[in-house]
Short mmCIF file of C-alpha atoms and ligand atoms in Angstrom, two decimals:
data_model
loop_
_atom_site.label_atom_id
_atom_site.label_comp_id
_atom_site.label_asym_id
_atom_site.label_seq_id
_atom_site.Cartn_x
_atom_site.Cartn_y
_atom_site.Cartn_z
CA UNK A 1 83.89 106.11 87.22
CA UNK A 2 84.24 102.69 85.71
CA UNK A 3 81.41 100.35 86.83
CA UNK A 4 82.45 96.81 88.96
CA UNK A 5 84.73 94.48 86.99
CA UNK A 6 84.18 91.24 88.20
CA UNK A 7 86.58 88.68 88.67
CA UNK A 8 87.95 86.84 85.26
CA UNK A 9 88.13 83.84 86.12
CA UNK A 10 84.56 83.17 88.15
CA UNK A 11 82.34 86.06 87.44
CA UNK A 12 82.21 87.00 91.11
CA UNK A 13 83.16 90.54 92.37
CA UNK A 14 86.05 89.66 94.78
CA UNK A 15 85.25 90.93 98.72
CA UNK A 16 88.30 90.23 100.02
CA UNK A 17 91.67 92.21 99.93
CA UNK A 18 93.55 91.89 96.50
CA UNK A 19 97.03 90.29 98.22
CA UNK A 20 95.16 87.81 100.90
CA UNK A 21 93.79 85.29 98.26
CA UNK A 22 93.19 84.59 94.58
CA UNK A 23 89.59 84.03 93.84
CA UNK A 24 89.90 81.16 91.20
CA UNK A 25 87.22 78.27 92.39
CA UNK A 26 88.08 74.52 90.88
CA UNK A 27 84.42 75.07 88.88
CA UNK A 28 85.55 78.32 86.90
CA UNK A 29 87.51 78.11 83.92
CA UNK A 30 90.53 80.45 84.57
CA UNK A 31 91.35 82.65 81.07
CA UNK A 32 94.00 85.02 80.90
CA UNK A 33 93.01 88.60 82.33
CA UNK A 34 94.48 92.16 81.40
CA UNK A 35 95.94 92.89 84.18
CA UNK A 36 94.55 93.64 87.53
CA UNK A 37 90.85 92.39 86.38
CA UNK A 38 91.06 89.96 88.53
CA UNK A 39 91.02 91.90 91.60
CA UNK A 40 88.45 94.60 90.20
CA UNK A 41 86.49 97.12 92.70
CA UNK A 42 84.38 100.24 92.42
CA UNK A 43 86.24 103.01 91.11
CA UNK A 44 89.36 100.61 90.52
CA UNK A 45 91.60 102.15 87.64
CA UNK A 46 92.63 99.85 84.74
CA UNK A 47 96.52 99.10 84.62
CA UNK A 48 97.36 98.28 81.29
CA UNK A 49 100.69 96.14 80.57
CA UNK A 50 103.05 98.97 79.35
CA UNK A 51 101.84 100.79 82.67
CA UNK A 52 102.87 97.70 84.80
CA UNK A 53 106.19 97.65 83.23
CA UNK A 54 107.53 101.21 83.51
CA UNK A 55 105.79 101.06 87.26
CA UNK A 56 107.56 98.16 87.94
CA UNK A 57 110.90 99.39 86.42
CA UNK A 58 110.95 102.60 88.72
CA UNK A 59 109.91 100.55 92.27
CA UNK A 60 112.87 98.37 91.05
CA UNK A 61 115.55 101.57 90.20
CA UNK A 62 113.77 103.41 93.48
CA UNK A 63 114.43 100.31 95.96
CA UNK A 64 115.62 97.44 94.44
CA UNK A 65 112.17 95.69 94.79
CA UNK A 66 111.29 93.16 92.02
CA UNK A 67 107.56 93.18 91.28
CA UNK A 68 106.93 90.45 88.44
CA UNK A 69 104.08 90.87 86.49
CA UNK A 70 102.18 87.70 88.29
CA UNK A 71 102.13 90.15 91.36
CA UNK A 72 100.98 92.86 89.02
CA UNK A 73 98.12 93.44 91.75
CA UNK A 74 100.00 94.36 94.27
CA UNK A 75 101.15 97.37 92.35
CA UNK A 76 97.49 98.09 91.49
CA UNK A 77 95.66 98.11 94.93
CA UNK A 78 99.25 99.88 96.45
CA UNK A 79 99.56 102.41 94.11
CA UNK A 80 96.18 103.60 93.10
CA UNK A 81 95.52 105.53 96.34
CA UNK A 82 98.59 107.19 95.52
CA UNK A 83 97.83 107.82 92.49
CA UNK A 84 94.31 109.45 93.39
CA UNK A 85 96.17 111.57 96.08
CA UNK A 86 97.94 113.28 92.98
CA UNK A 87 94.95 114.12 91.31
CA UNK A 88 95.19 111.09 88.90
CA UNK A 89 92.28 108.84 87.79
CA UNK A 90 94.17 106.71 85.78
CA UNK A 91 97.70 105.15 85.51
CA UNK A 92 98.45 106.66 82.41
CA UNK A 93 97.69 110.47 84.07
CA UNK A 94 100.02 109.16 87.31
CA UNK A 95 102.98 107.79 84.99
CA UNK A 96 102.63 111.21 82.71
CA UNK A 97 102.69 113.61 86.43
CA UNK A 98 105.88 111.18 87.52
CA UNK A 99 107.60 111.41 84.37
CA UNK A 100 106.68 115.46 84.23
CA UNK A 101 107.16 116.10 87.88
CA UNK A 102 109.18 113.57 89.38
CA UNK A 103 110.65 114.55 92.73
CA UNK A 104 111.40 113.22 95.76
CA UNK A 105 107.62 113.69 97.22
CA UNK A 106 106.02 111.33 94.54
CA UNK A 107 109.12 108.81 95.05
CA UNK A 108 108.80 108.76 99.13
CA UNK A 109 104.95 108.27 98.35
CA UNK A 110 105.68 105.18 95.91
CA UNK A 111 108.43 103.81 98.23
CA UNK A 112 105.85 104.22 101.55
CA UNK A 113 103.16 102.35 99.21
CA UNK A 114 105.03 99.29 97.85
CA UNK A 115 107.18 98.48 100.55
CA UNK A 116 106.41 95.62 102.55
CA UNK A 117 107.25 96.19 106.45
CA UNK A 118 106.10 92.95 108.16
CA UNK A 119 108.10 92.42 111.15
CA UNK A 120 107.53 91.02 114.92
CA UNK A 121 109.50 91.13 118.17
CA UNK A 122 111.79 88.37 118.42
CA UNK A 123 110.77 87.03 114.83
CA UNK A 124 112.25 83.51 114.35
CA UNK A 125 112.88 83.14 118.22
CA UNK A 126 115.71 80.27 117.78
CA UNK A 127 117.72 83.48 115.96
CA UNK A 128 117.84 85.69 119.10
CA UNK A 129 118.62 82.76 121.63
CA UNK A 130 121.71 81.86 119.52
CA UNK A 131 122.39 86.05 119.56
CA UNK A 132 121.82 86.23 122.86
CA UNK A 133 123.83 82.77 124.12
CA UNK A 134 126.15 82.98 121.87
CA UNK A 135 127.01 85.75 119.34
CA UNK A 136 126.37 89.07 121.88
CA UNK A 137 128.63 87.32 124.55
CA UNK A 138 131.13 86.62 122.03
CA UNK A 139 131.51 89.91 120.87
CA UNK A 140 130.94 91.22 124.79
CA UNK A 141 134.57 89.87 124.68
CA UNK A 142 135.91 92.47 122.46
CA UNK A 143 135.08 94.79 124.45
CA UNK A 144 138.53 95.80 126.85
CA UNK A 145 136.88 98.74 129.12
CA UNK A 146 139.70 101.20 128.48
CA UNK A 147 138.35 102.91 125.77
CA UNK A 148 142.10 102.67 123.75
CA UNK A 149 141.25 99.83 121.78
CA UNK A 150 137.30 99.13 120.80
CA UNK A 151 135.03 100.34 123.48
CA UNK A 152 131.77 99.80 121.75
CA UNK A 153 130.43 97.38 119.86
CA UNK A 154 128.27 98.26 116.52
CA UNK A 155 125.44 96.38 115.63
CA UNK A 156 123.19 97.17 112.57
CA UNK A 157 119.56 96.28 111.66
CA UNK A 158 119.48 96.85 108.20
CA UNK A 159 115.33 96.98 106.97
CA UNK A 160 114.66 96.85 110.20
CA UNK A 161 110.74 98.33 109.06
CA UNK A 162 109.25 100.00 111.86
CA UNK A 163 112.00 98.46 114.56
CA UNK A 164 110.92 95.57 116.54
CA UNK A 165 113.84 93.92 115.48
CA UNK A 166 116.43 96.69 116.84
CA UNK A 167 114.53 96.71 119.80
CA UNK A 168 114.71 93.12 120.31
CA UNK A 169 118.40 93.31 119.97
CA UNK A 170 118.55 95.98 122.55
CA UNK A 171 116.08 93.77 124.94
CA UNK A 172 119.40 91.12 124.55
CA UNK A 173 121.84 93.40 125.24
CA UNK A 174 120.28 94.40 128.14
CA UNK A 175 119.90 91.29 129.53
CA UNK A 176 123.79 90.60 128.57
CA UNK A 177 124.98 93.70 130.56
CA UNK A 178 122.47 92.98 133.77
CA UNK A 179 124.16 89.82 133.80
CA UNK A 180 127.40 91.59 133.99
CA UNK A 181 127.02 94.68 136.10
CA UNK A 182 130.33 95.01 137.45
CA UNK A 183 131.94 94.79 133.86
CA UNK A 184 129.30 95.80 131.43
CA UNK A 185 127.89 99.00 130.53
CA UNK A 186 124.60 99.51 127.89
CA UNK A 187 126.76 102.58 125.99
CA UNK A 188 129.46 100.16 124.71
CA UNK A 189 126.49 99.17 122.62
CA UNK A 190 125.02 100.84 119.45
CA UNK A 191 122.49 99.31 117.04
CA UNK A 192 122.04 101.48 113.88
CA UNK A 193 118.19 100.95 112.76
CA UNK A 194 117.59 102.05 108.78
CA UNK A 195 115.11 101.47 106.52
CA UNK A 196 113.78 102.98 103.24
CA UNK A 197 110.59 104.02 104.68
CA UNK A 198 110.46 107.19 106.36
CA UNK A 199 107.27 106.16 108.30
CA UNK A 200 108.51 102.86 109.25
CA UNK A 201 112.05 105.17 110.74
CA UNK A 202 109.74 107.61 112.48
CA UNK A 203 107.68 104.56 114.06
CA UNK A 204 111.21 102.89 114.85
CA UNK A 205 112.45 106.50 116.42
CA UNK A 206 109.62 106.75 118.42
CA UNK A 207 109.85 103.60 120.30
CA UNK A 208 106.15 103.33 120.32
CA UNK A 209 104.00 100.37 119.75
CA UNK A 210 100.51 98.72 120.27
CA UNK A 211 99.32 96.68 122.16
CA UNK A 212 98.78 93.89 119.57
CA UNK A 213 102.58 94.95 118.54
CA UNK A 214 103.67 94.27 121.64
CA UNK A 215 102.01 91.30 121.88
CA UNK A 216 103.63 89.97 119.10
CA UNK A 217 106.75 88.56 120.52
CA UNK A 218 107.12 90.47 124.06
CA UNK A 219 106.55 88.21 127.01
CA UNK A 220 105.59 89.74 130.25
CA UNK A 221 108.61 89.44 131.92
CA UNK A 222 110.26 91.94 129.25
CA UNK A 223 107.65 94.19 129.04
CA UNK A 224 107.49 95.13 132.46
CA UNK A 225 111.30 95.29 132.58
CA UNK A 226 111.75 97.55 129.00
CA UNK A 227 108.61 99.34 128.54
CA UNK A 228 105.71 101.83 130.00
CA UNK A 229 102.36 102.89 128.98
CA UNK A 230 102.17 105.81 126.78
CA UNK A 231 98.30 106.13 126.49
CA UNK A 232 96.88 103.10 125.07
CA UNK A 233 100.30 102.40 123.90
CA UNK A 234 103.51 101.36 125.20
CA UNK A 235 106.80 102.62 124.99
CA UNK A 236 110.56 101.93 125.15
CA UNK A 237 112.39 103.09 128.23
CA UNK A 238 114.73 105.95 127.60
CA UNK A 239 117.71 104.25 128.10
CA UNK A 240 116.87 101.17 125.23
CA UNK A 241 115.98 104.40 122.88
CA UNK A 242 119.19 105.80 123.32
CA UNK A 243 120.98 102.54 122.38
CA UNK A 244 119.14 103.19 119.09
CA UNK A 245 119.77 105.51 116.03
CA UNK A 246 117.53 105.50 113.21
CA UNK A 247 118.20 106.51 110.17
CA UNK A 248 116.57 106.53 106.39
CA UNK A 249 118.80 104.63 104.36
CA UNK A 250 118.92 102.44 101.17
CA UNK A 251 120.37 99.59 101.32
CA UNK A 252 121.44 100.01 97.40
CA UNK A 253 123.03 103.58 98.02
CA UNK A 254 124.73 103.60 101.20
CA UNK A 255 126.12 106.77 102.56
CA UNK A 256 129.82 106.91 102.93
CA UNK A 257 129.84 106.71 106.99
CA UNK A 258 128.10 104.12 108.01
CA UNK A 259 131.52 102.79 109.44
CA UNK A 260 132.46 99.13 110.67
CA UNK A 261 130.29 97.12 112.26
CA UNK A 262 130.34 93.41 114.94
CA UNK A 263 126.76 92.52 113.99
CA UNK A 264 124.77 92.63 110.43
CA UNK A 265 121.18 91.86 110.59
CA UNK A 266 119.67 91.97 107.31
CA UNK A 267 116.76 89.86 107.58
CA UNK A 268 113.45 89.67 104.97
CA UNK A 269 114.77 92.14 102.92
CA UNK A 270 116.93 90.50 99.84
CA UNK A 271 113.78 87.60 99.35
CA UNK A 272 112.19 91.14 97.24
CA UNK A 273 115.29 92.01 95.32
CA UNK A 274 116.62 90.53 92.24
CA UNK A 275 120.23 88.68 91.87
CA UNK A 276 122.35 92.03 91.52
CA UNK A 277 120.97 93.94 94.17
CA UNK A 278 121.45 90.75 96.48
CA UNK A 279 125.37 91.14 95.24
CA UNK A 280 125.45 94.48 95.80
CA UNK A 281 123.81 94.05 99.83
CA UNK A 282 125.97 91.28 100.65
CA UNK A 283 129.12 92.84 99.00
CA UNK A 284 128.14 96.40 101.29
CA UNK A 285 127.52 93.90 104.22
CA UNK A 286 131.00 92.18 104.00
CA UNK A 287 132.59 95.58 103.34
CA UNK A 288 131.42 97.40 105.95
CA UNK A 289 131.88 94.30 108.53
CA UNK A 290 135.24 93.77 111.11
CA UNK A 291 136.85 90.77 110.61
CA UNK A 292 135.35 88.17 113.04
CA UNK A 293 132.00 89.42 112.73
CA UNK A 294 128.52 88.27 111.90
CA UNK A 295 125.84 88.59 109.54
CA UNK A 296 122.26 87.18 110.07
CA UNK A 297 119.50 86.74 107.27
CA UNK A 298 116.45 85.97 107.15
CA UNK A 299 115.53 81.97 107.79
CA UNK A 300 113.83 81.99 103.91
CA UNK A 301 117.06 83.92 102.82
CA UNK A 302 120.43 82.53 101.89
CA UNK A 303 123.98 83.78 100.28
CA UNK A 304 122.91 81.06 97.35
CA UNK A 305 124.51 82.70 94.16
CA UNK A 306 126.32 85.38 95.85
CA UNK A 307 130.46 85.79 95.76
CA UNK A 308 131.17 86.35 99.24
CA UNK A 309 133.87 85.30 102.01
CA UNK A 310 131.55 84.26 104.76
CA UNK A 311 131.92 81.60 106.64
CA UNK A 312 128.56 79.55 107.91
CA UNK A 313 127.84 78.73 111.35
CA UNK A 314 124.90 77.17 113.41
CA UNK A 315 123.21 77.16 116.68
CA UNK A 316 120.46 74.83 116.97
CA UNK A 317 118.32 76.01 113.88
CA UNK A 318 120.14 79.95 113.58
CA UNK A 319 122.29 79.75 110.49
CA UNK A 320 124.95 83.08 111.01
CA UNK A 321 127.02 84.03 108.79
CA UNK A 322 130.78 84.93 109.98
CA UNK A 323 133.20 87.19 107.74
CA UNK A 324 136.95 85.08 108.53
CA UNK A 325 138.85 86.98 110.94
CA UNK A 326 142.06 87.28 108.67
CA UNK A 327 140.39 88.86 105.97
CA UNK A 328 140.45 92.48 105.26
C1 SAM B 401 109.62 92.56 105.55
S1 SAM B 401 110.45 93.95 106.25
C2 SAM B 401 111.67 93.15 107.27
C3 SAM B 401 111.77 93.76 108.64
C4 SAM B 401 112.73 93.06 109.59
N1 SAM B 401 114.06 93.03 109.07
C5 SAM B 401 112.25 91.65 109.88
O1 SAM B 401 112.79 90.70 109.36
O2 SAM B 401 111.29 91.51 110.66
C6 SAM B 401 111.42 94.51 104.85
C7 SAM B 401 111.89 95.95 105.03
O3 SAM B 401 112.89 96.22 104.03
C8 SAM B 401 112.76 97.57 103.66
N2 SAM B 401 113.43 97.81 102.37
C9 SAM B 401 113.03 97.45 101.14
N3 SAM B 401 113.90 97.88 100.21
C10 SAM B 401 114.89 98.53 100.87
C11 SAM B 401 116.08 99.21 100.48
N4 SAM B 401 116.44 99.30 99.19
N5 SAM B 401 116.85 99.77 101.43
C12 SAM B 401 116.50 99.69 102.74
N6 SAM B 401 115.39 99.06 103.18
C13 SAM B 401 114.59 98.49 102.26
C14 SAM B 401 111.26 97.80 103.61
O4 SAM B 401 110.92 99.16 103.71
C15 SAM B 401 110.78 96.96 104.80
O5 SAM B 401 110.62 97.75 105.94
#
């Protein structure tokens, strides 16, 4: 066991979680570190640069996640549980059981550790009024109850994380078809929930969420109108569930039948990946959009640098994206 490194730059050992702050006071002289010094505990295992970089190259060719080496402590305090539930005390005996062993087990672990799945109910509340004003009734439209032509209308949360974001857009349609009983029925809607994570699917799936979840964006109106008590939790009513399908999916390797969709939201996902993999999501996006539809990032997020057909539209402050209806 290594005894406590203290910080580099002011001598103190660092109480606080690595991620929530930098401990660098004005009256400490900062000098460089080797990496992960900084954020030092008991039994904390070294990383050494050459570690860092072939760590950092597989979270990038495993989800498309850039981790640059100024962030070099998040792959330290993520990983190194991992690493000790593999029987590894080091990096160097992790990297050599990955590079022996490899496997989808190890990979699901590293994916579960370094993704990031913060996410709220309603996040960025201006977004789901223009959805629900505007973009659901719009595409309500489509919609010409005889089952020949389109009789359901496919929306997508792509890294949705653990699915407050589905359900939020299942919240709006429900609203949109109570509004319209006579003509509207919640099965000509479908919202497709993926994500990389496995645990953050299951979560979604499950339809279950805290109280401090649930406070988080829910107002008491729509929780007593979508949701019981399951416990000390609360759950999604059967019929919003049903109006969900999750599924494990990454974003860089889509499967072959994901199928056309109305509605793309692909929100605080790209800000982690690199230029290419950007491409590549908004080039899958496009493809796999109808004509006339919509695509909604995240309000740090833009299509800045990408080739892509999209037109731009806004709603108050919701920027949506629209593919042109005459292209292919
Ligand atoms: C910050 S959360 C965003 C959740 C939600 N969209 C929102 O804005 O509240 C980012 C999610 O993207 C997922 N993710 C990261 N890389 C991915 C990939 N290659 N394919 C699919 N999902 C990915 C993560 O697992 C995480 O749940």
């Amino acid at each position: 066991m290594r005894p406590q490194a203290p910080c580099g730059a002011c001598r103190a050992v660092p109480s606080r979680p690595a991620w929530s702050t930098r401990c660098n006071p004005s009256n400490a002289s900062p000098k460089p570190s080797p990496i992960g010094q900084l954020v030092a505990r008991p039994n904390d295992m070294d990383l050494a640069s050459r570690e860092f970089d072939e760590l950092a190259k597989l979270i990038h060719s495993l989800t498309g996640l850039v981790i640059s080496v100024d962030k070099s402590y998040l792959i330290k305090h993520r990983l190194e549980p991992v690493a000790k539930r593999f029987g590894c005390d080091s990096f160097e005996a992790f990297l050599s059981v990955i590079r022996k062993s490899g496997g989808t087990r190890i990979h699901d672990a590293i994916i579960e550790a370094v993704t990031t799945k913060e996410t709220s109910f309603f996040r960025d509340s201006w977004l789901f009024e223009a959805l629900g004003q505007h973009v659901l009734p719009e595409l309500a439209k489509r919609l010409d109850g005889t089952g020949t032509r389109r009789n359901r209308i496919r929306i997508w949360s792509a890294g949705c994380a653990t699915g407050q974001e589905a359900y939020s857009l299942a919240m709006l349609v429900r609203e949109l078809v109570d509004n319209q009983p006579q003509t509207r029925r919640l099965n000509e809607f479908s919202i497709l929930a993926s994500d990389i994570s496995s645990d953050a699917i299951e979560t979604a799936r499950s339809g279950l969420y805290s109280a401090t979840e649930i406070q988080r964006g829910i107002s008491e109106g729509r929780l007593r109108r979508n949701l019981e008590r399951a416990g000390t939790r609360w759950q999604f009513a059967g019929p919003l569930r049903e109006l969900i399908q999750c599924r494990k999916l990454d974003l860089l390797r889509p499967p072959h039948d994901l199928g056309a969709f109305d509605l793309v939201l692909c929100r605080n996902v790209l800000i982690y990946f690199d230029q290419p993999s950007r491409q590549r999501v908004c080039s899958t996006v496009e493809k796999h959009l109808l004509p006339g539809s919509f695509f909604v990032l995240g309000s740090a997020e833009s299509l800045y640098g990408c080739e892509h057909s999209f037109e731009t539209i806004k709603h108050g402050r919701a920027v949506i994206y629209r593919k042109p209806a005459a292209s292919r």
